[in-house]
């Protein structure tokens, strides 16, 4: 038996961490075991790569270096955490995955989609999430939500960067049936009601 792989995506402060907990709880309610994890990160090595990627530094980081580090962390995370958990029958709920690479390194930084697709194929082979909940919100609002906290290296980008990130997420959602768009600009109660409905539909298709 193999488990299901669910990812949460979205811009800054849209509520991914908050709603990751809800998704995990809904799965546990169906008596499945759940592994909750995140990218970049999810293993000691990949968490170190995350720190390298997100720390503010004087040396400019090239887009290609950023892309390769994302996939280096992902390779470790996939082989040592995600694939073993799925093979064991656990469900994996992950805060961001490769859609974020297309959105941030592709849309935001302007790297070639083909380069990303080649690395995706090398690192993941055919593995893709079974369901992706994309929490959508205009960046003008999401940046306000994180205004009070210290910003990491990526959060220091300009509004246009985050507009391109959002546009890329939305165009991927239009292309991939596994990506469900959730309006994240409404109250937490309304967001969670949408997520409960989407998860109930997913369970109906895949469990019962
Ligand atoms: N990145 C990349 O470039 N390429 C890749 O391949 C991958 C990642 C995998 C780290 O991600 C960075 O890595 C990210 C993209 C890049 N960089 N940027 N910029 P991250 O996921 O760790 O960082 P983040 O997007 O900044 O996550 P976050 O700050 O933890 O936000 P969140 O998890 O989406 O939101 P939250 O913490 O659940 O909620 C934020 C606040 O809003 C909190 O106070 C909540 O109580 C509140 N909230 C939540 N929902 C609502 C609603 N509906 N209404 C009102 N308030 C709400």
PDB file of N, CA and C in Angstrom, residues 28-70:
ATOM      1  N   UNK A  28      -5.613  12.366   9.744  1.00  0.00           N
ATOM      2  CA  UNK A  28      -5.562  11.504  10.953  1.00  0.00           C
ATOM      3  C   UNK A  28      -6.968  11.035  11.334  1.00  0.00           C
ATOM      4  N   UNK A  29      -7.966  11.893  11.095  1.00  0.00           N
ATOM      5  CA  UNK A  29      -9.355  11.514  11.402  1.00  0.00           C
ATOM      6  C   UNK A  29      -9.803  10.304  10.592  1.00  0.00           C
ATOM      7  N   UNK A  30      -9.112  10.039   9.455  1.00  0.00           N
ATOM      8  CA  UNK A  30      -9.472   8.861   8.656  1.00  0.00           C
ATOM      9  C   UNK A  30      -8.616   7.655   9.052  1.00  0.00           C
ATOM     10  N   UNK A  31      -7.892   7.807  10.164  1.00  0.00           N
ATOM     11  CA  UNK A  31      -7.072   6.717  10.733  1.00  0.00           C
ATOM     12  C   UNK A  31      -5.881   6.360   9.860  1.00  0.00           C
ATOM     13  N   UNK A  32      -5.371   7.325   9.114  1.00  0.00           N
ATOM     14  CA  UNK A  32      -4.118   7.116   8.387  1.00  0.00           C
ATOM     15  C   UNK A  32      -2.987   7.792   9.159  1.00  0.00           C
ATOM     16  N   UNK A  33      -1.769   7.269   9.018  1.00  0.00           N
ATOM     17  CA  UNK A  33      -0.651   7.976   9.639  1.00  0.00           C
ATOM     18  C   UNK A  33      -0.176   9.065   8.671  1.00  0.00           C
ATOM     19  N   UNK A  34       0.295  10.150   9.256  1.00  0.00           N
ATOM     20  CA  UNK A  34       0.647  11.341   8.464  1.00  0.00           C
ATOM     21  C   UNK A  34       2.057  11.797   8.807  1.00  0.00           C
ATOM     22  N   UNK A  35       2.828  12.136   7.797  1.00  0.00           N
ATOM     23  CA  UNK A  35       4.122  12.775   7.990  1.00  0.00           C
ATOM     24  C   UNK A  35       3.977  14.215   7.504  1.00  0.00           C
ATOM     25  N   UNK A  36       4.243  15.157   8.396  1.00  0.00           N
ATOM     26  CA  UNK A  36       4.148  16.579   8.035  1.00  0.00           C
ATOM     27  C   UNK A  36       5.566  17.109   7.852  1.00  0.00           C
ATOM     28  N   UNK A  37       5.811  17.748   6.729  1.00  0.00           N
ATOM     29  CA  UNK A  37       7.181  18.177   6.451  1.00  0.00           C
ATOM     30  C   UNK A  37       7.166  19.467   5.624  1.00  0.00           C
ATOM     31  N   UNK A  38       8.346  19.933   5.229  1.00  0.00           N
ATOM     32  CA  UNK A  38       8.372  21.203   4.489  1.00  0.00           C
ATOM     33  C   UNK A  38       9.563  21.258   3.548  1.00  0.00           C
ATOM     34  N   UNK A  39       9.475  22.184   2.588  1.00  0.00           N
ATOM     35  CA  UNK A  39      10.597  22.448   1.685  1.00  0.00           C
ATOM     36  C   UNK A  39      10.828  23.952   1.576  1.00  0.00           C
ATOM     37  N   UNK A  40      12.074  24.421   1.342  1.00  0.00           N
ATOM     38  CA  UNK A  40      13.232  23.563   1.449  1.00  0.00           C
ATOM     39  C   UNK A  40      13.402  23.122   2.896  1.00  0.00           C
ATOM     40  N   UNK A  41      13.838  21.870   3.081  1.00  0.00           N
ATOM     41  CA  UNK A  41      14.037  21.359   4.436  1.00  0.00           C
ATOM     42  C   UNK A  41      13.507  19.950   4.592  1.00  0.00           C
ATOM     43  N   UNK A  42      13.179  19.590   5.817  1.00  0.00           N
ATOM     44  CA  UNK A  42      12.565  18.287   6.077  1.00  0.00           C
ATOM     45  C   UNK A  42      13.532  17.196   6.494  1.00  0.00           C
ATOM     46  N   UNK A  43      14.860  17.434   6.360  1.00  0.00           N
ATOM     47  CA  UNK A  43      15.878  16.518   6.901  1.00  0.00           C
ATOM     48  C   UNK A  43      16.970  17.435   7.464  1.00  0.00           C
ATOM     49  N   UNK A  44      17.850  16.915   8.328  1.00  0.00           N
ATOM     50  CA  UNK A  44      18.904  17.803   8.867  1.00  0.00           C
ATOM     51  C   UNK A  44      19.722  18.471   7.765  1.00  0.00           C
ATOM     52  N   UNK A  45      20.125  17.691   6.749  1.00  0.00           N
ATOM     53  CA  UNK A  45      20.928  18.288   5.669  1.00  0.00           C
ATOM     54  C   UNK A  45      20.112  19.333   4.898  1.00  0.00           C
ATOM     55  N   UNK A  46      18.878  18.962   4.555  1.00  0.00           N
ATOM     56  CA  UNK A  46      18.048  19.882   3.770  1.00  0.00           C
ATOM     57  C   UNK A  46      17.694  21.141   4.570  1.00  0.00           C
ATOM     58  N   UNK A  47      17.586  21.013   5.894  1.00  0.00           N
ATOM     59  CA  UNK A  47      17.343  22.201   6.729  1.00  0.00           C
ATOM     60  C   UNK A  47      18.571  23.128   6.711  1.00  0.00           C
ATOM     61  N   UNK A  48      19.773  22.510   6.631  1.00  0.00           N
ATOM     62  CA  UNK A  48      20.984  23.347   6.524  1.00  0.00           C
ATOM     63  C   UNK A  48      20.996  24.095   5.194  1.00  0.00           C
ATOM     64  N   UNK A  49      20.563  23.392   4.133  1.00  0.00           N
ATOM     65  CA  UNK A  49      20.488  24.054   2.816  1.00  0.00           C
ATOM     66  C   UNK A  49      19.462  25.186   2.888  1.00  0.00           C
ATOM     67  N   UNK A  50      18.353  24.954   3.594  1.00  0.00           N
ATOM     68  CA  UNK A  50      17.327  26.002   3.755  1.00  0.00           C
ATOM     69  C   UNK A  50      17.945  27.260   4.384  1.00  0.00           C
ATOM     70  N   UNK A  51      18.744  27.032   5.447  1.00  0.00           N
ATOM     71  CA  UNK A  51      19.362  28.194   6.107  1.00  0.00           C
ATOM     72  C   UNK A  51      20.276  28.938   5.130  1.00  0.00           C
ATOM     73  N   UNK A  52      21.023  28.162   4.336  1.00  0.00           N
ATOM     74  CA  UNK A  52      21.904  28.806   3.341  1.00  0.00           C
ATOM     75  C   UNK A  52      21.082  29.643   2.367  1.00  0.00           C
ATOM     76  N   UNK A  53      19.947  29.082   1.940  1.00  0.00           N
ATOM     77  CA  UNK A  53      19.126  29.736   0.918  1.00  0.00           C
ATOM     78  C   UNK A  53      18.420  30.983   1.430  1.00  0.00           C
ATOM     79  N   UNK A  54      17.978  30.936   2.695  1.00  0.00           N
ATOM     80  CA  UNK A  54      17.114  32.018   3.177  1.00  0.00           C
ATOM     81  C   UNK A  54      17.864  33.113   3.918  1.00  0.00           C
ATOM     82  N   UNK A  55      19.127  32.837   4.319  1.00  0.00           N
ATOM     83  CA  UNK A  55      19.803  33.872   5.100  1.00  0.00           C
ATOM     84  C   UNK A  55      20.182  35.059   4.210  1.00  0.00           C
ATOM     85  N   UNK A  56      20.028  36.218   4.794  1.00  0.00           N
ATOM     86  CA  UNK A  56      20.370  37.451   4.065  1.00  0.00           C
ATOM     87  C   UNK A  56      21.891  37.544   4.030  1.00  0.00           C
ATOM     88  N   UNK A  57      22.465  37.754   2.836  1.00  0.00           N
ATOM     89  CA  UNK A  57      23.928  37.777   2.710  1.00  0.00           C
ATOM     90  C   UNK A  57      24.365  38.882   1.745  1.00  0.00           C
ATOM     91  N   UNK A  58      25.619  39.300   1.896  1.00  0.00           N
ATOM     92  CA  UNK A  58      26.144  40.350   1.019  1.00  0.00           C
ATOM     93  C   UNK A  58      26.391  39.817  -0.389  1.00  0.00           C
ATOM     94  N   UNK A  59      26.872  38.566  -0.472  1.00  0.00           N
ATOM     95  CA  UNK A  59      27.204  37.992  -1.782  1.00  0.00           C
ATOM     96  C   UNK A  59      25.922  37.730  -2.569  1.00  0.00           C
ATOM     97  N   UNK A  60      25.792  38.277  -3.783  1.00  0.00           N
ATOM     98  CA  UNK A  60      24.583  37.980  -4.564  1.00  0.00           C
ATOM     99  C   UNK A  60      24.531  36.490  -4.900  1.00  0.00           C
ATOM    100  N   UNK A  61      23.353  35.898  -4.797  1.00  0.00           N
ATOM    101  CA  UNK A  61      23.184  34.467  -5.093  1.00  0.00           C
ATOM    102  C   UNK A  61      22.625  34.357  -6.508  1.00  0.00           C
ATOM    103  N   UNK A  62      23.299  33.599  -7.374  1.00  0.00           N
ATOM    104  CA  UNK A  62      22.800  33.511  -8.751  1.00  0.00           C
ATOM    105  C   UNK A  62      21.523  32.667  -8.769  1.00  0.00           C
ATOM    106  N   UNK A  63      20.694  32.919  -9.770  1.00  0.00           N
ATOM    107  CA  UNK A  63      19.449  32.155  -9.897  1.00  0.00           C
ATOM    108  C   UNK A  63      19.726  30.673 -10.047  1.00  0.00           C
ATOM    109  N   UNK A  64      20.775  30.326 -10.822  1.00  0.00           N
ATOM    110  CA  UNK A  64      21.081  28.910 -11.047  1.00  0.00           C
ATOM    111  C   UNK A  64      21.548  28.239  -9.757  1.00  0.00           C
ATOM    112  N   UNK A  65      22.375  28.939  -8.978  1.00  0.00           N
ATOM    113  CA  UNK A  65      22.834  28.378  -7.696  1.00  0.00           C
ATOM    114  C   UNK A  65      21.627  28.133  -6.787  1.00  0.00           C
ATOM    115  N   UNK A  66      20.694  29.095  -6.773  1.00  0.00           N
ATOM    116  CA  UNK A  66      19.491  28.953  -5.946  1.00  0.00           C
ATOM    117  C   UNK A  66      18.673  27.735  -6.386  1.00  0.00           C
ATOM    118  N   UNK A  67      18.532  27.601  -7.708  1.00  0.00           N
ATOM    119  CA  UNK A  67      17.750  26.477  -8.257  1.00  0.00           C
ATOM    120  C   UNK A  67      18.383  25.136  -7.881  1.00  0.00           C
ATOM    121  N   UNK A  68      19.700  25.041  -8.041  1.00  0.00           N
ATOM    122  CA  UNK A  68      20.383  23.768  -7.762  1.00  0.00           C
ATOM    123  C   UNK A  68      20.320  23.434  -6.273  1.00  0.00           C
ATOM    124  N   UNK A  69      20.422  24.440  -5.435  1.00  0.00           N
ATOM    125  CA  UNK A  69      20.328  24.178  -3.988  1.00  0.00           C
ATOM    126  C   UNK A  69      18.919  23.698  -3.612  1.00  0.00           C
ATOM    127  N   UNK A  70      17.892  24.283  -4.242  1.00  0.00           N
ATOM    128  CA  UNK A  70      16.516  23.823  -3.977  1.00  0.00           C
ATOM    129  C   UNK A  70      16.388  22.343  -4.313  1.00  0.00           C
TER     130      UNK A  70
END
